[in-house]
Coordinates of C-alpha atoms in Angstrom, one line a residue:
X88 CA 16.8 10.7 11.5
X89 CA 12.9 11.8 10.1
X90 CA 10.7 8.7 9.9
X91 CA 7.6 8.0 7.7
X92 CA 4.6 5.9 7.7
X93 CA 3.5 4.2 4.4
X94 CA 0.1 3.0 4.5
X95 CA -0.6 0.1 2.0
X96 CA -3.2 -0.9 0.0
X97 CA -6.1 0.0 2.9
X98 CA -8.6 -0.5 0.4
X99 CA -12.6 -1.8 0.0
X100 CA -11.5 -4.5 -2.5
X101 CA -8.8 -6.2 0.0
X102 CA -11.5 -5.7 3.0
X103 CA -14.2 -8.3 4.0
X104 CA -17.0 -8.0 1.1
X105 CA -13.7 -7.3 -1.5
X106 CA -12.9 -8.8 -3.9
X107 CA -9.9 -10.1 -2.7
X108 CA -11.0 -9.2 0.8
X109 CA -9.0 -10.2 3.9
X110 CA -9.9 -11.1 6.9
X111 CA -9.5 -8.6 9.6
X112 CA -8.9 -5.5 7.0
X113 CA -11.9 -3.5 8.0
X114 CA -10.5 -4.0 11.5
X115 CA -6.7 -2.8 10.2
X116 CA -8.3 0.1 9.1
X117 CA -9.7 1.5 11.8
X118 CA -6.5 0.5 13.6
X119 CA -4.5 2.2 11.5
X120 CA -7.0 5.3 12.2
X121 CA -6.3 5.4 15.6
X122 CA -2.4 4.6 15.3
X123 CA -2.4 8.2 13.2
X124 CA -4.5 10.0 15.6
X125 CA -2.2 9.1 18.5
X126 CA 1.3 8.6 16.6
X127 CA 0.6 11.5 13.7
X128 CA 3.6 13.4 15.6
X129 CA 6.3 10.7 15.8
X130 CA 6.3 10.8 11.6
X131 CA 8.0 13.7 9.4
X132 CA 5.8 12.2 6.5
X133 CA 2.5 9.6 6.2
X134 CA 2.3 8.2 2.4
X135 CA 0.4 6.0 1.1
X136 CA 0.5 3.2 -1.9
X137 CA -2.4 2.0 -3.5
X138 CA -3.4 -0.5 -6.4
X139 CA -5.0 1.5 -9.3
X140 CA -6.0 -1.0 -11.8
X141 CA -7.1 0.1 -15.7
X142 CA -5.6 -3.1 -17.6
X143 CA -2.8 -5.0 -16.1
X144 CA -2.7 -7.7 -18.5
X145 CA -2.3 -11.1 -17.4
X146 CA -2.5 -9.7 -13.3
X147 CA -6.5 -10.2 -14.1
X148 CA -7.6 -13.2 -14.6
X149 CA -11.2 -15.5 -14.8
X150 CA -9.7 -18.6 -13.1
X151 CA -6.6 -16.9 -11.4
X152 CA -4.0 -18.8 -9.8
X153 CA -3.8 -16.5 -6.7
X154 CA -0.1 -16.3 -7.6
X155 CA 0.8 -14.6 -10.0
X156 CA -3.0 -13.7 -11.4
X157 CA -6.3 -12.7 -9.6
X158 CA -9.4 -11.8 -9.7
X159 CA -10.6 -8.2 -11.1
X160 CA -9.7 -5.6 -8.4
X161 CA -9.1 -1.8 -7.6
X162 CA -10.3 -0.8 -10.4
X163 CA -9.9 2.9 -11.3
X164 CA -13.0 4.8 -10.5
X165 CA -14.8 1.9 -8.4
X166 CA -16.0 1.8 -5.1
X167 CA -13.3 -1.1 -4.8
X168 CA -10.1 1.1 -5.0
X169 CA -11.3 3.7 -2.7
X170 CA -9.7 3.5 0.7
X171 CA -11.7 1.6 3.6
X172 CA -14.5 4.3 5.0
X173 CA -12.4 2.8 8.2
X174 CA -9.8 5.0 7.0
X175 CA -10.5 7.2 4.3
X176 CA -10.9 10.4 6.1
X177 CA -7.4 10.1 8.0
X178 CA -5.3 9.5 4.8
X179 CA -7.2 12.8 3.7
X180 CA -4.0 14.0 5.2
X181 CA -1.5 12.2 3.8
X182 CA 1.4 14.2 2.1
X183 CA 1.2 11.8 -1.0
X184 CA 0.0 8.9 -2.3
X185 CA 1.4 6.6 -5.1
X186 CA -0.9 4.9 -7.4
X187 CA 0.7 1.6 -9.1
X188 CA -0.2 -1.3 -11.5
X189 CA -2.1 1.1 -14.3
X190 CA -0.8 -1.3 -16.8
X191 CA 1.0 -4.2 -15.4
X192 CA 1.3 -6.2 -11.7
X193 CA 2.5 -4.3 -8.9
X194 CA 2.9 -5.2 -5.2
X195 CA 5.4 -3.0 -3.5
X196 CA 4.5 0.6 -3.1
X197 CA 7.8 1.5 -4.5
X198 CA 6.4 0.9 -7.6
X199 CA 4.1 3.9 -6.8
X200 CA 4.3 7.1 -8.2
X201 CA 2.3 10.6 -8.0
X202 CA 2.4 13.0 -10.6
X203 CA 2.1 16.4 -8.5
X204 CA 5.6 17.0 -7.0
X205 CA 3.7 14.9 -3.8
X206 CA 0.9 16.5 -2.7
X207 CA -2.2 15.5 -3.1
X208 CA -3.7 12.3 -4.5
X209 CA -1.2 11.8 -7.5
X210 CA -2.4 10.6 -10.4
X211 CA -5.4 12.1 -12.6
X212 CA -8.0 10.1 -14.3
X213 CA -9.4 11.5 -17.1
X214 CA -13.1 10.4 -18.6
X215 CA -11.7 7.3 -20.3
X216 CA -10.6 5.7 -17.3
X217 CA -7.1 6.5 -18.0
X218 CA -5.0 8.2 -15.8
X219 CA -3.6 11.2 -16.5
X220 CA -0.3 10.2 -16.1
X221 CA 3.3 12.4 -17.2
X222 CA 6.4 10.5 -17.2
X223 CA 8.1 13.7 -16.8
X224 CA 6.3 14.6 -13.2
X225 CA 5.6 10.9 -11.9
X226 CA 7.7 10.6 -8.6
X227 CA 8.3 7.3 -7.2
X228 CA 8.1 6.5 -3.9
X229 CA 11.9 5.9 -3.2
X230 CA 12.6 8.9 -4.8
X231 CA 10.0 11.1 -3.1
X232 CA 11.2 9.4 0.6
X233 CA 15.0 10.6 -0.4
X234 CA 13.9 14.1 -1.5
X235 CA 12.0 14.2 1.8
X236 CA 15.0 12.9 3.8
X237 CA 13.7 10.6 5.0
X238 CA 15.9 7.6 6.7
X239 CA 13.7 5.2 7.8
X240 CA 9.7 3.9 7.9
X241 CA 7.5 2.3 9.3
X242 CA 4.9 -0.3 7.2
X243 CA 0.9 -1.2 7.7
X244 CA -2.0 -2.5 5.9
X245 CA -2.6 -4.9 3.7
X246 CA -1.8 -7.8 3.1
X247 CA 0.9 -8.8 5.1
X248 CA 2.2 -11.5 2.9
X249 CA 1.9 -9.6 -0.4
X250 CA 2.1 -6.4 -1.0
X251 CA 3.2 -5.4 2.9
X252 CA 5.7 -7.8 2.5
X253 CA 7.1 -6.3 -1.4
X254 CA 6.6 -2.6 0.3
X255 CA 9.3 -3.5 3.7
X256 CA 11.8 -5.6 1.0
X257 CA 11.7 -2.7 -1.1
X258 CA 12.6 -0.5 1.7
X259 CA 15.3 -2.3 2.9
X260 CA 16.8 -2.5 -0.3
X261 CA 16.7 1.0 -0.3
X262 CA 18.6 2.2 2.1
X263 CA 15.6 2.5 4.6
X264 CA 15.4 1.6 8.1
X265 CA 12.2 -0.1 8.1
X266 CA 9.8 -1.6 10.6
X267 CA 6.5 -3.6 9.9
X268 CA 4.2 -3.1 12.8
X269 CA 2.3 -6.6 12.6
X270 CA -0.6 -4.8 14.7
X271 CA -1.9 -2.7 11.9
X272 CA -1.5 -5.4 9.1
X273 CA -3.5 -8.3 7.6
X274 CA -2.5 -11.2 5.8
X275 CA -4.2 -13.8 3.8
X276 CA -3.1 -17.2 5.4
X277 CA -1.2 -18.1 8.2
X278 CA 0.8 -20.1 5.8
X279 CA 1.9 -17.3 3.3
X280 CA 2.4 -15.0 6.5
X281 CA 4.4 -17.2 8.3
X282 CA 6.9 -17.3 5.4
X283 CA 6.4 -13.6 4.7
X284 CA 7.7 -13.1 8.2
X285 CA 10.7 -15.0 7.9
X286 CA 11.5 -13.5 4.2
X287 CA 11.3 -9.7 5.6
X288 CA 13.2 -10.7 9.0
X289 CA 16.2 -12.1 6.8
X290 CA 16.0 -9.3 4.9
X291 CA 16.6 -6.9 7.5
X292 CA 12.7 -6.0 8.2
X293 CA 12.4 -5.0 11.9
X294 CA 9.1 -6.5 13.1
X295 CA 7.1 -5.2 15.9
X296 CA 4.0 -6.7 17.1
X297 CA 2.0 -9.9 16.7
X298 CA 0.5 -10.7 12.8
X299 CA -2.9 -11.4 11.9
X300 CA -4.1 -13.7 9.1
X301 CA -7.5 -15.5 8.8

């Protein structure tokens, strides 16, 4: 069996002074830090998704709903879609990480793709702000998992009941054996987390750990 970590969404937009900061995501990300330096050998691969905004559409919004629109975030080249300083230098490491929502909403990382076979960062941006993007290399995140052989994962960052939560459903429906270790996660509200938790858990999720939500 080889085993993978995907790291979601550990970024300064969805940590305290984001904004769509959560609660306890600068904290997550140090966490998640230390989990790598101590765990790095227990995983054949570490990925990570992240949002990489240029114009979703209706995803943005001026008086968002917090459902199905929000507030401007992750922008491409802006200090809010860079990953948490927290973290930043450890996913320096990563084998590949998958960029999603250039154009439309995306929660689950295996929406993700990377354009370079998966190393490196993934996708381009050129001057415009556009990412560089070639149907004909792009590798989701599924697809670059199976290629890997990769059976099963293991899921952190942020938040727990959104994207955290689409990432492990994903997986599941997948094929993958998946964990969420609650430890290195964040969520929004206890509410939303509470049902998050029961959603992945019926699903199949494996959950390890204790949540945090503000």
């Amino acid at each position: 069996m080889s085993h993978a970590l995907i790291v979601v969404d550990v970024q300064n937009d969805f940590c305290e002074g984001g904004s769509l900061g959560v609660d306890g995501g600068s904290a997550v990300a140090a966490d998640i830090t230390r989990h790598l330096e101590t765990h790095r050998r227990e995983y054949d691969a570490v990925v990570a998704a992240a949002d990489w905004h240029v114009d979703p559409g209706g995803h943005f919004s001026d008086e968002p709903d917090f459902v199905d629109s929000w507030p401007p975030h992750c922008r491409v080249d802006t200090r809010g879609w860079a990953f948490h300083p927290e973290v930043a230098e450890a996913l320096r490491g990563v084998d590949a990480v998958f960029h999603k929502g250039q154009f439309s909403a995306a929660y689950s990382g295996f929406e993700g793709t990377t354009t370079d076979g998966g190393e490196g960062t993934g996708a381009d941006v050129g001057r415009e702000g556009r990412p560089r993007v070639s149907t004909e290399d792009a590798i989701l995140l599924g697809d670059w998992l199976r290629e890997a052989g990769i059976t099963s994962v293991d899921v952190v960052g942020i938040a727990t009941d959104h994207c955290v939560r689409a990432t492990a459903l994903d997986a599941v429906a997948q094929g993958f054996g998946t964990r969420v270790l609650l430890d290195l996660t964040a969520g929004v509200s206890p509410q939303t987390t509470t049902r998050a938790l029961a959603t992945m858990r019926e699903a199949g999720v494996e959950l390890v750990g204790n949540p945090r939500a503000s």
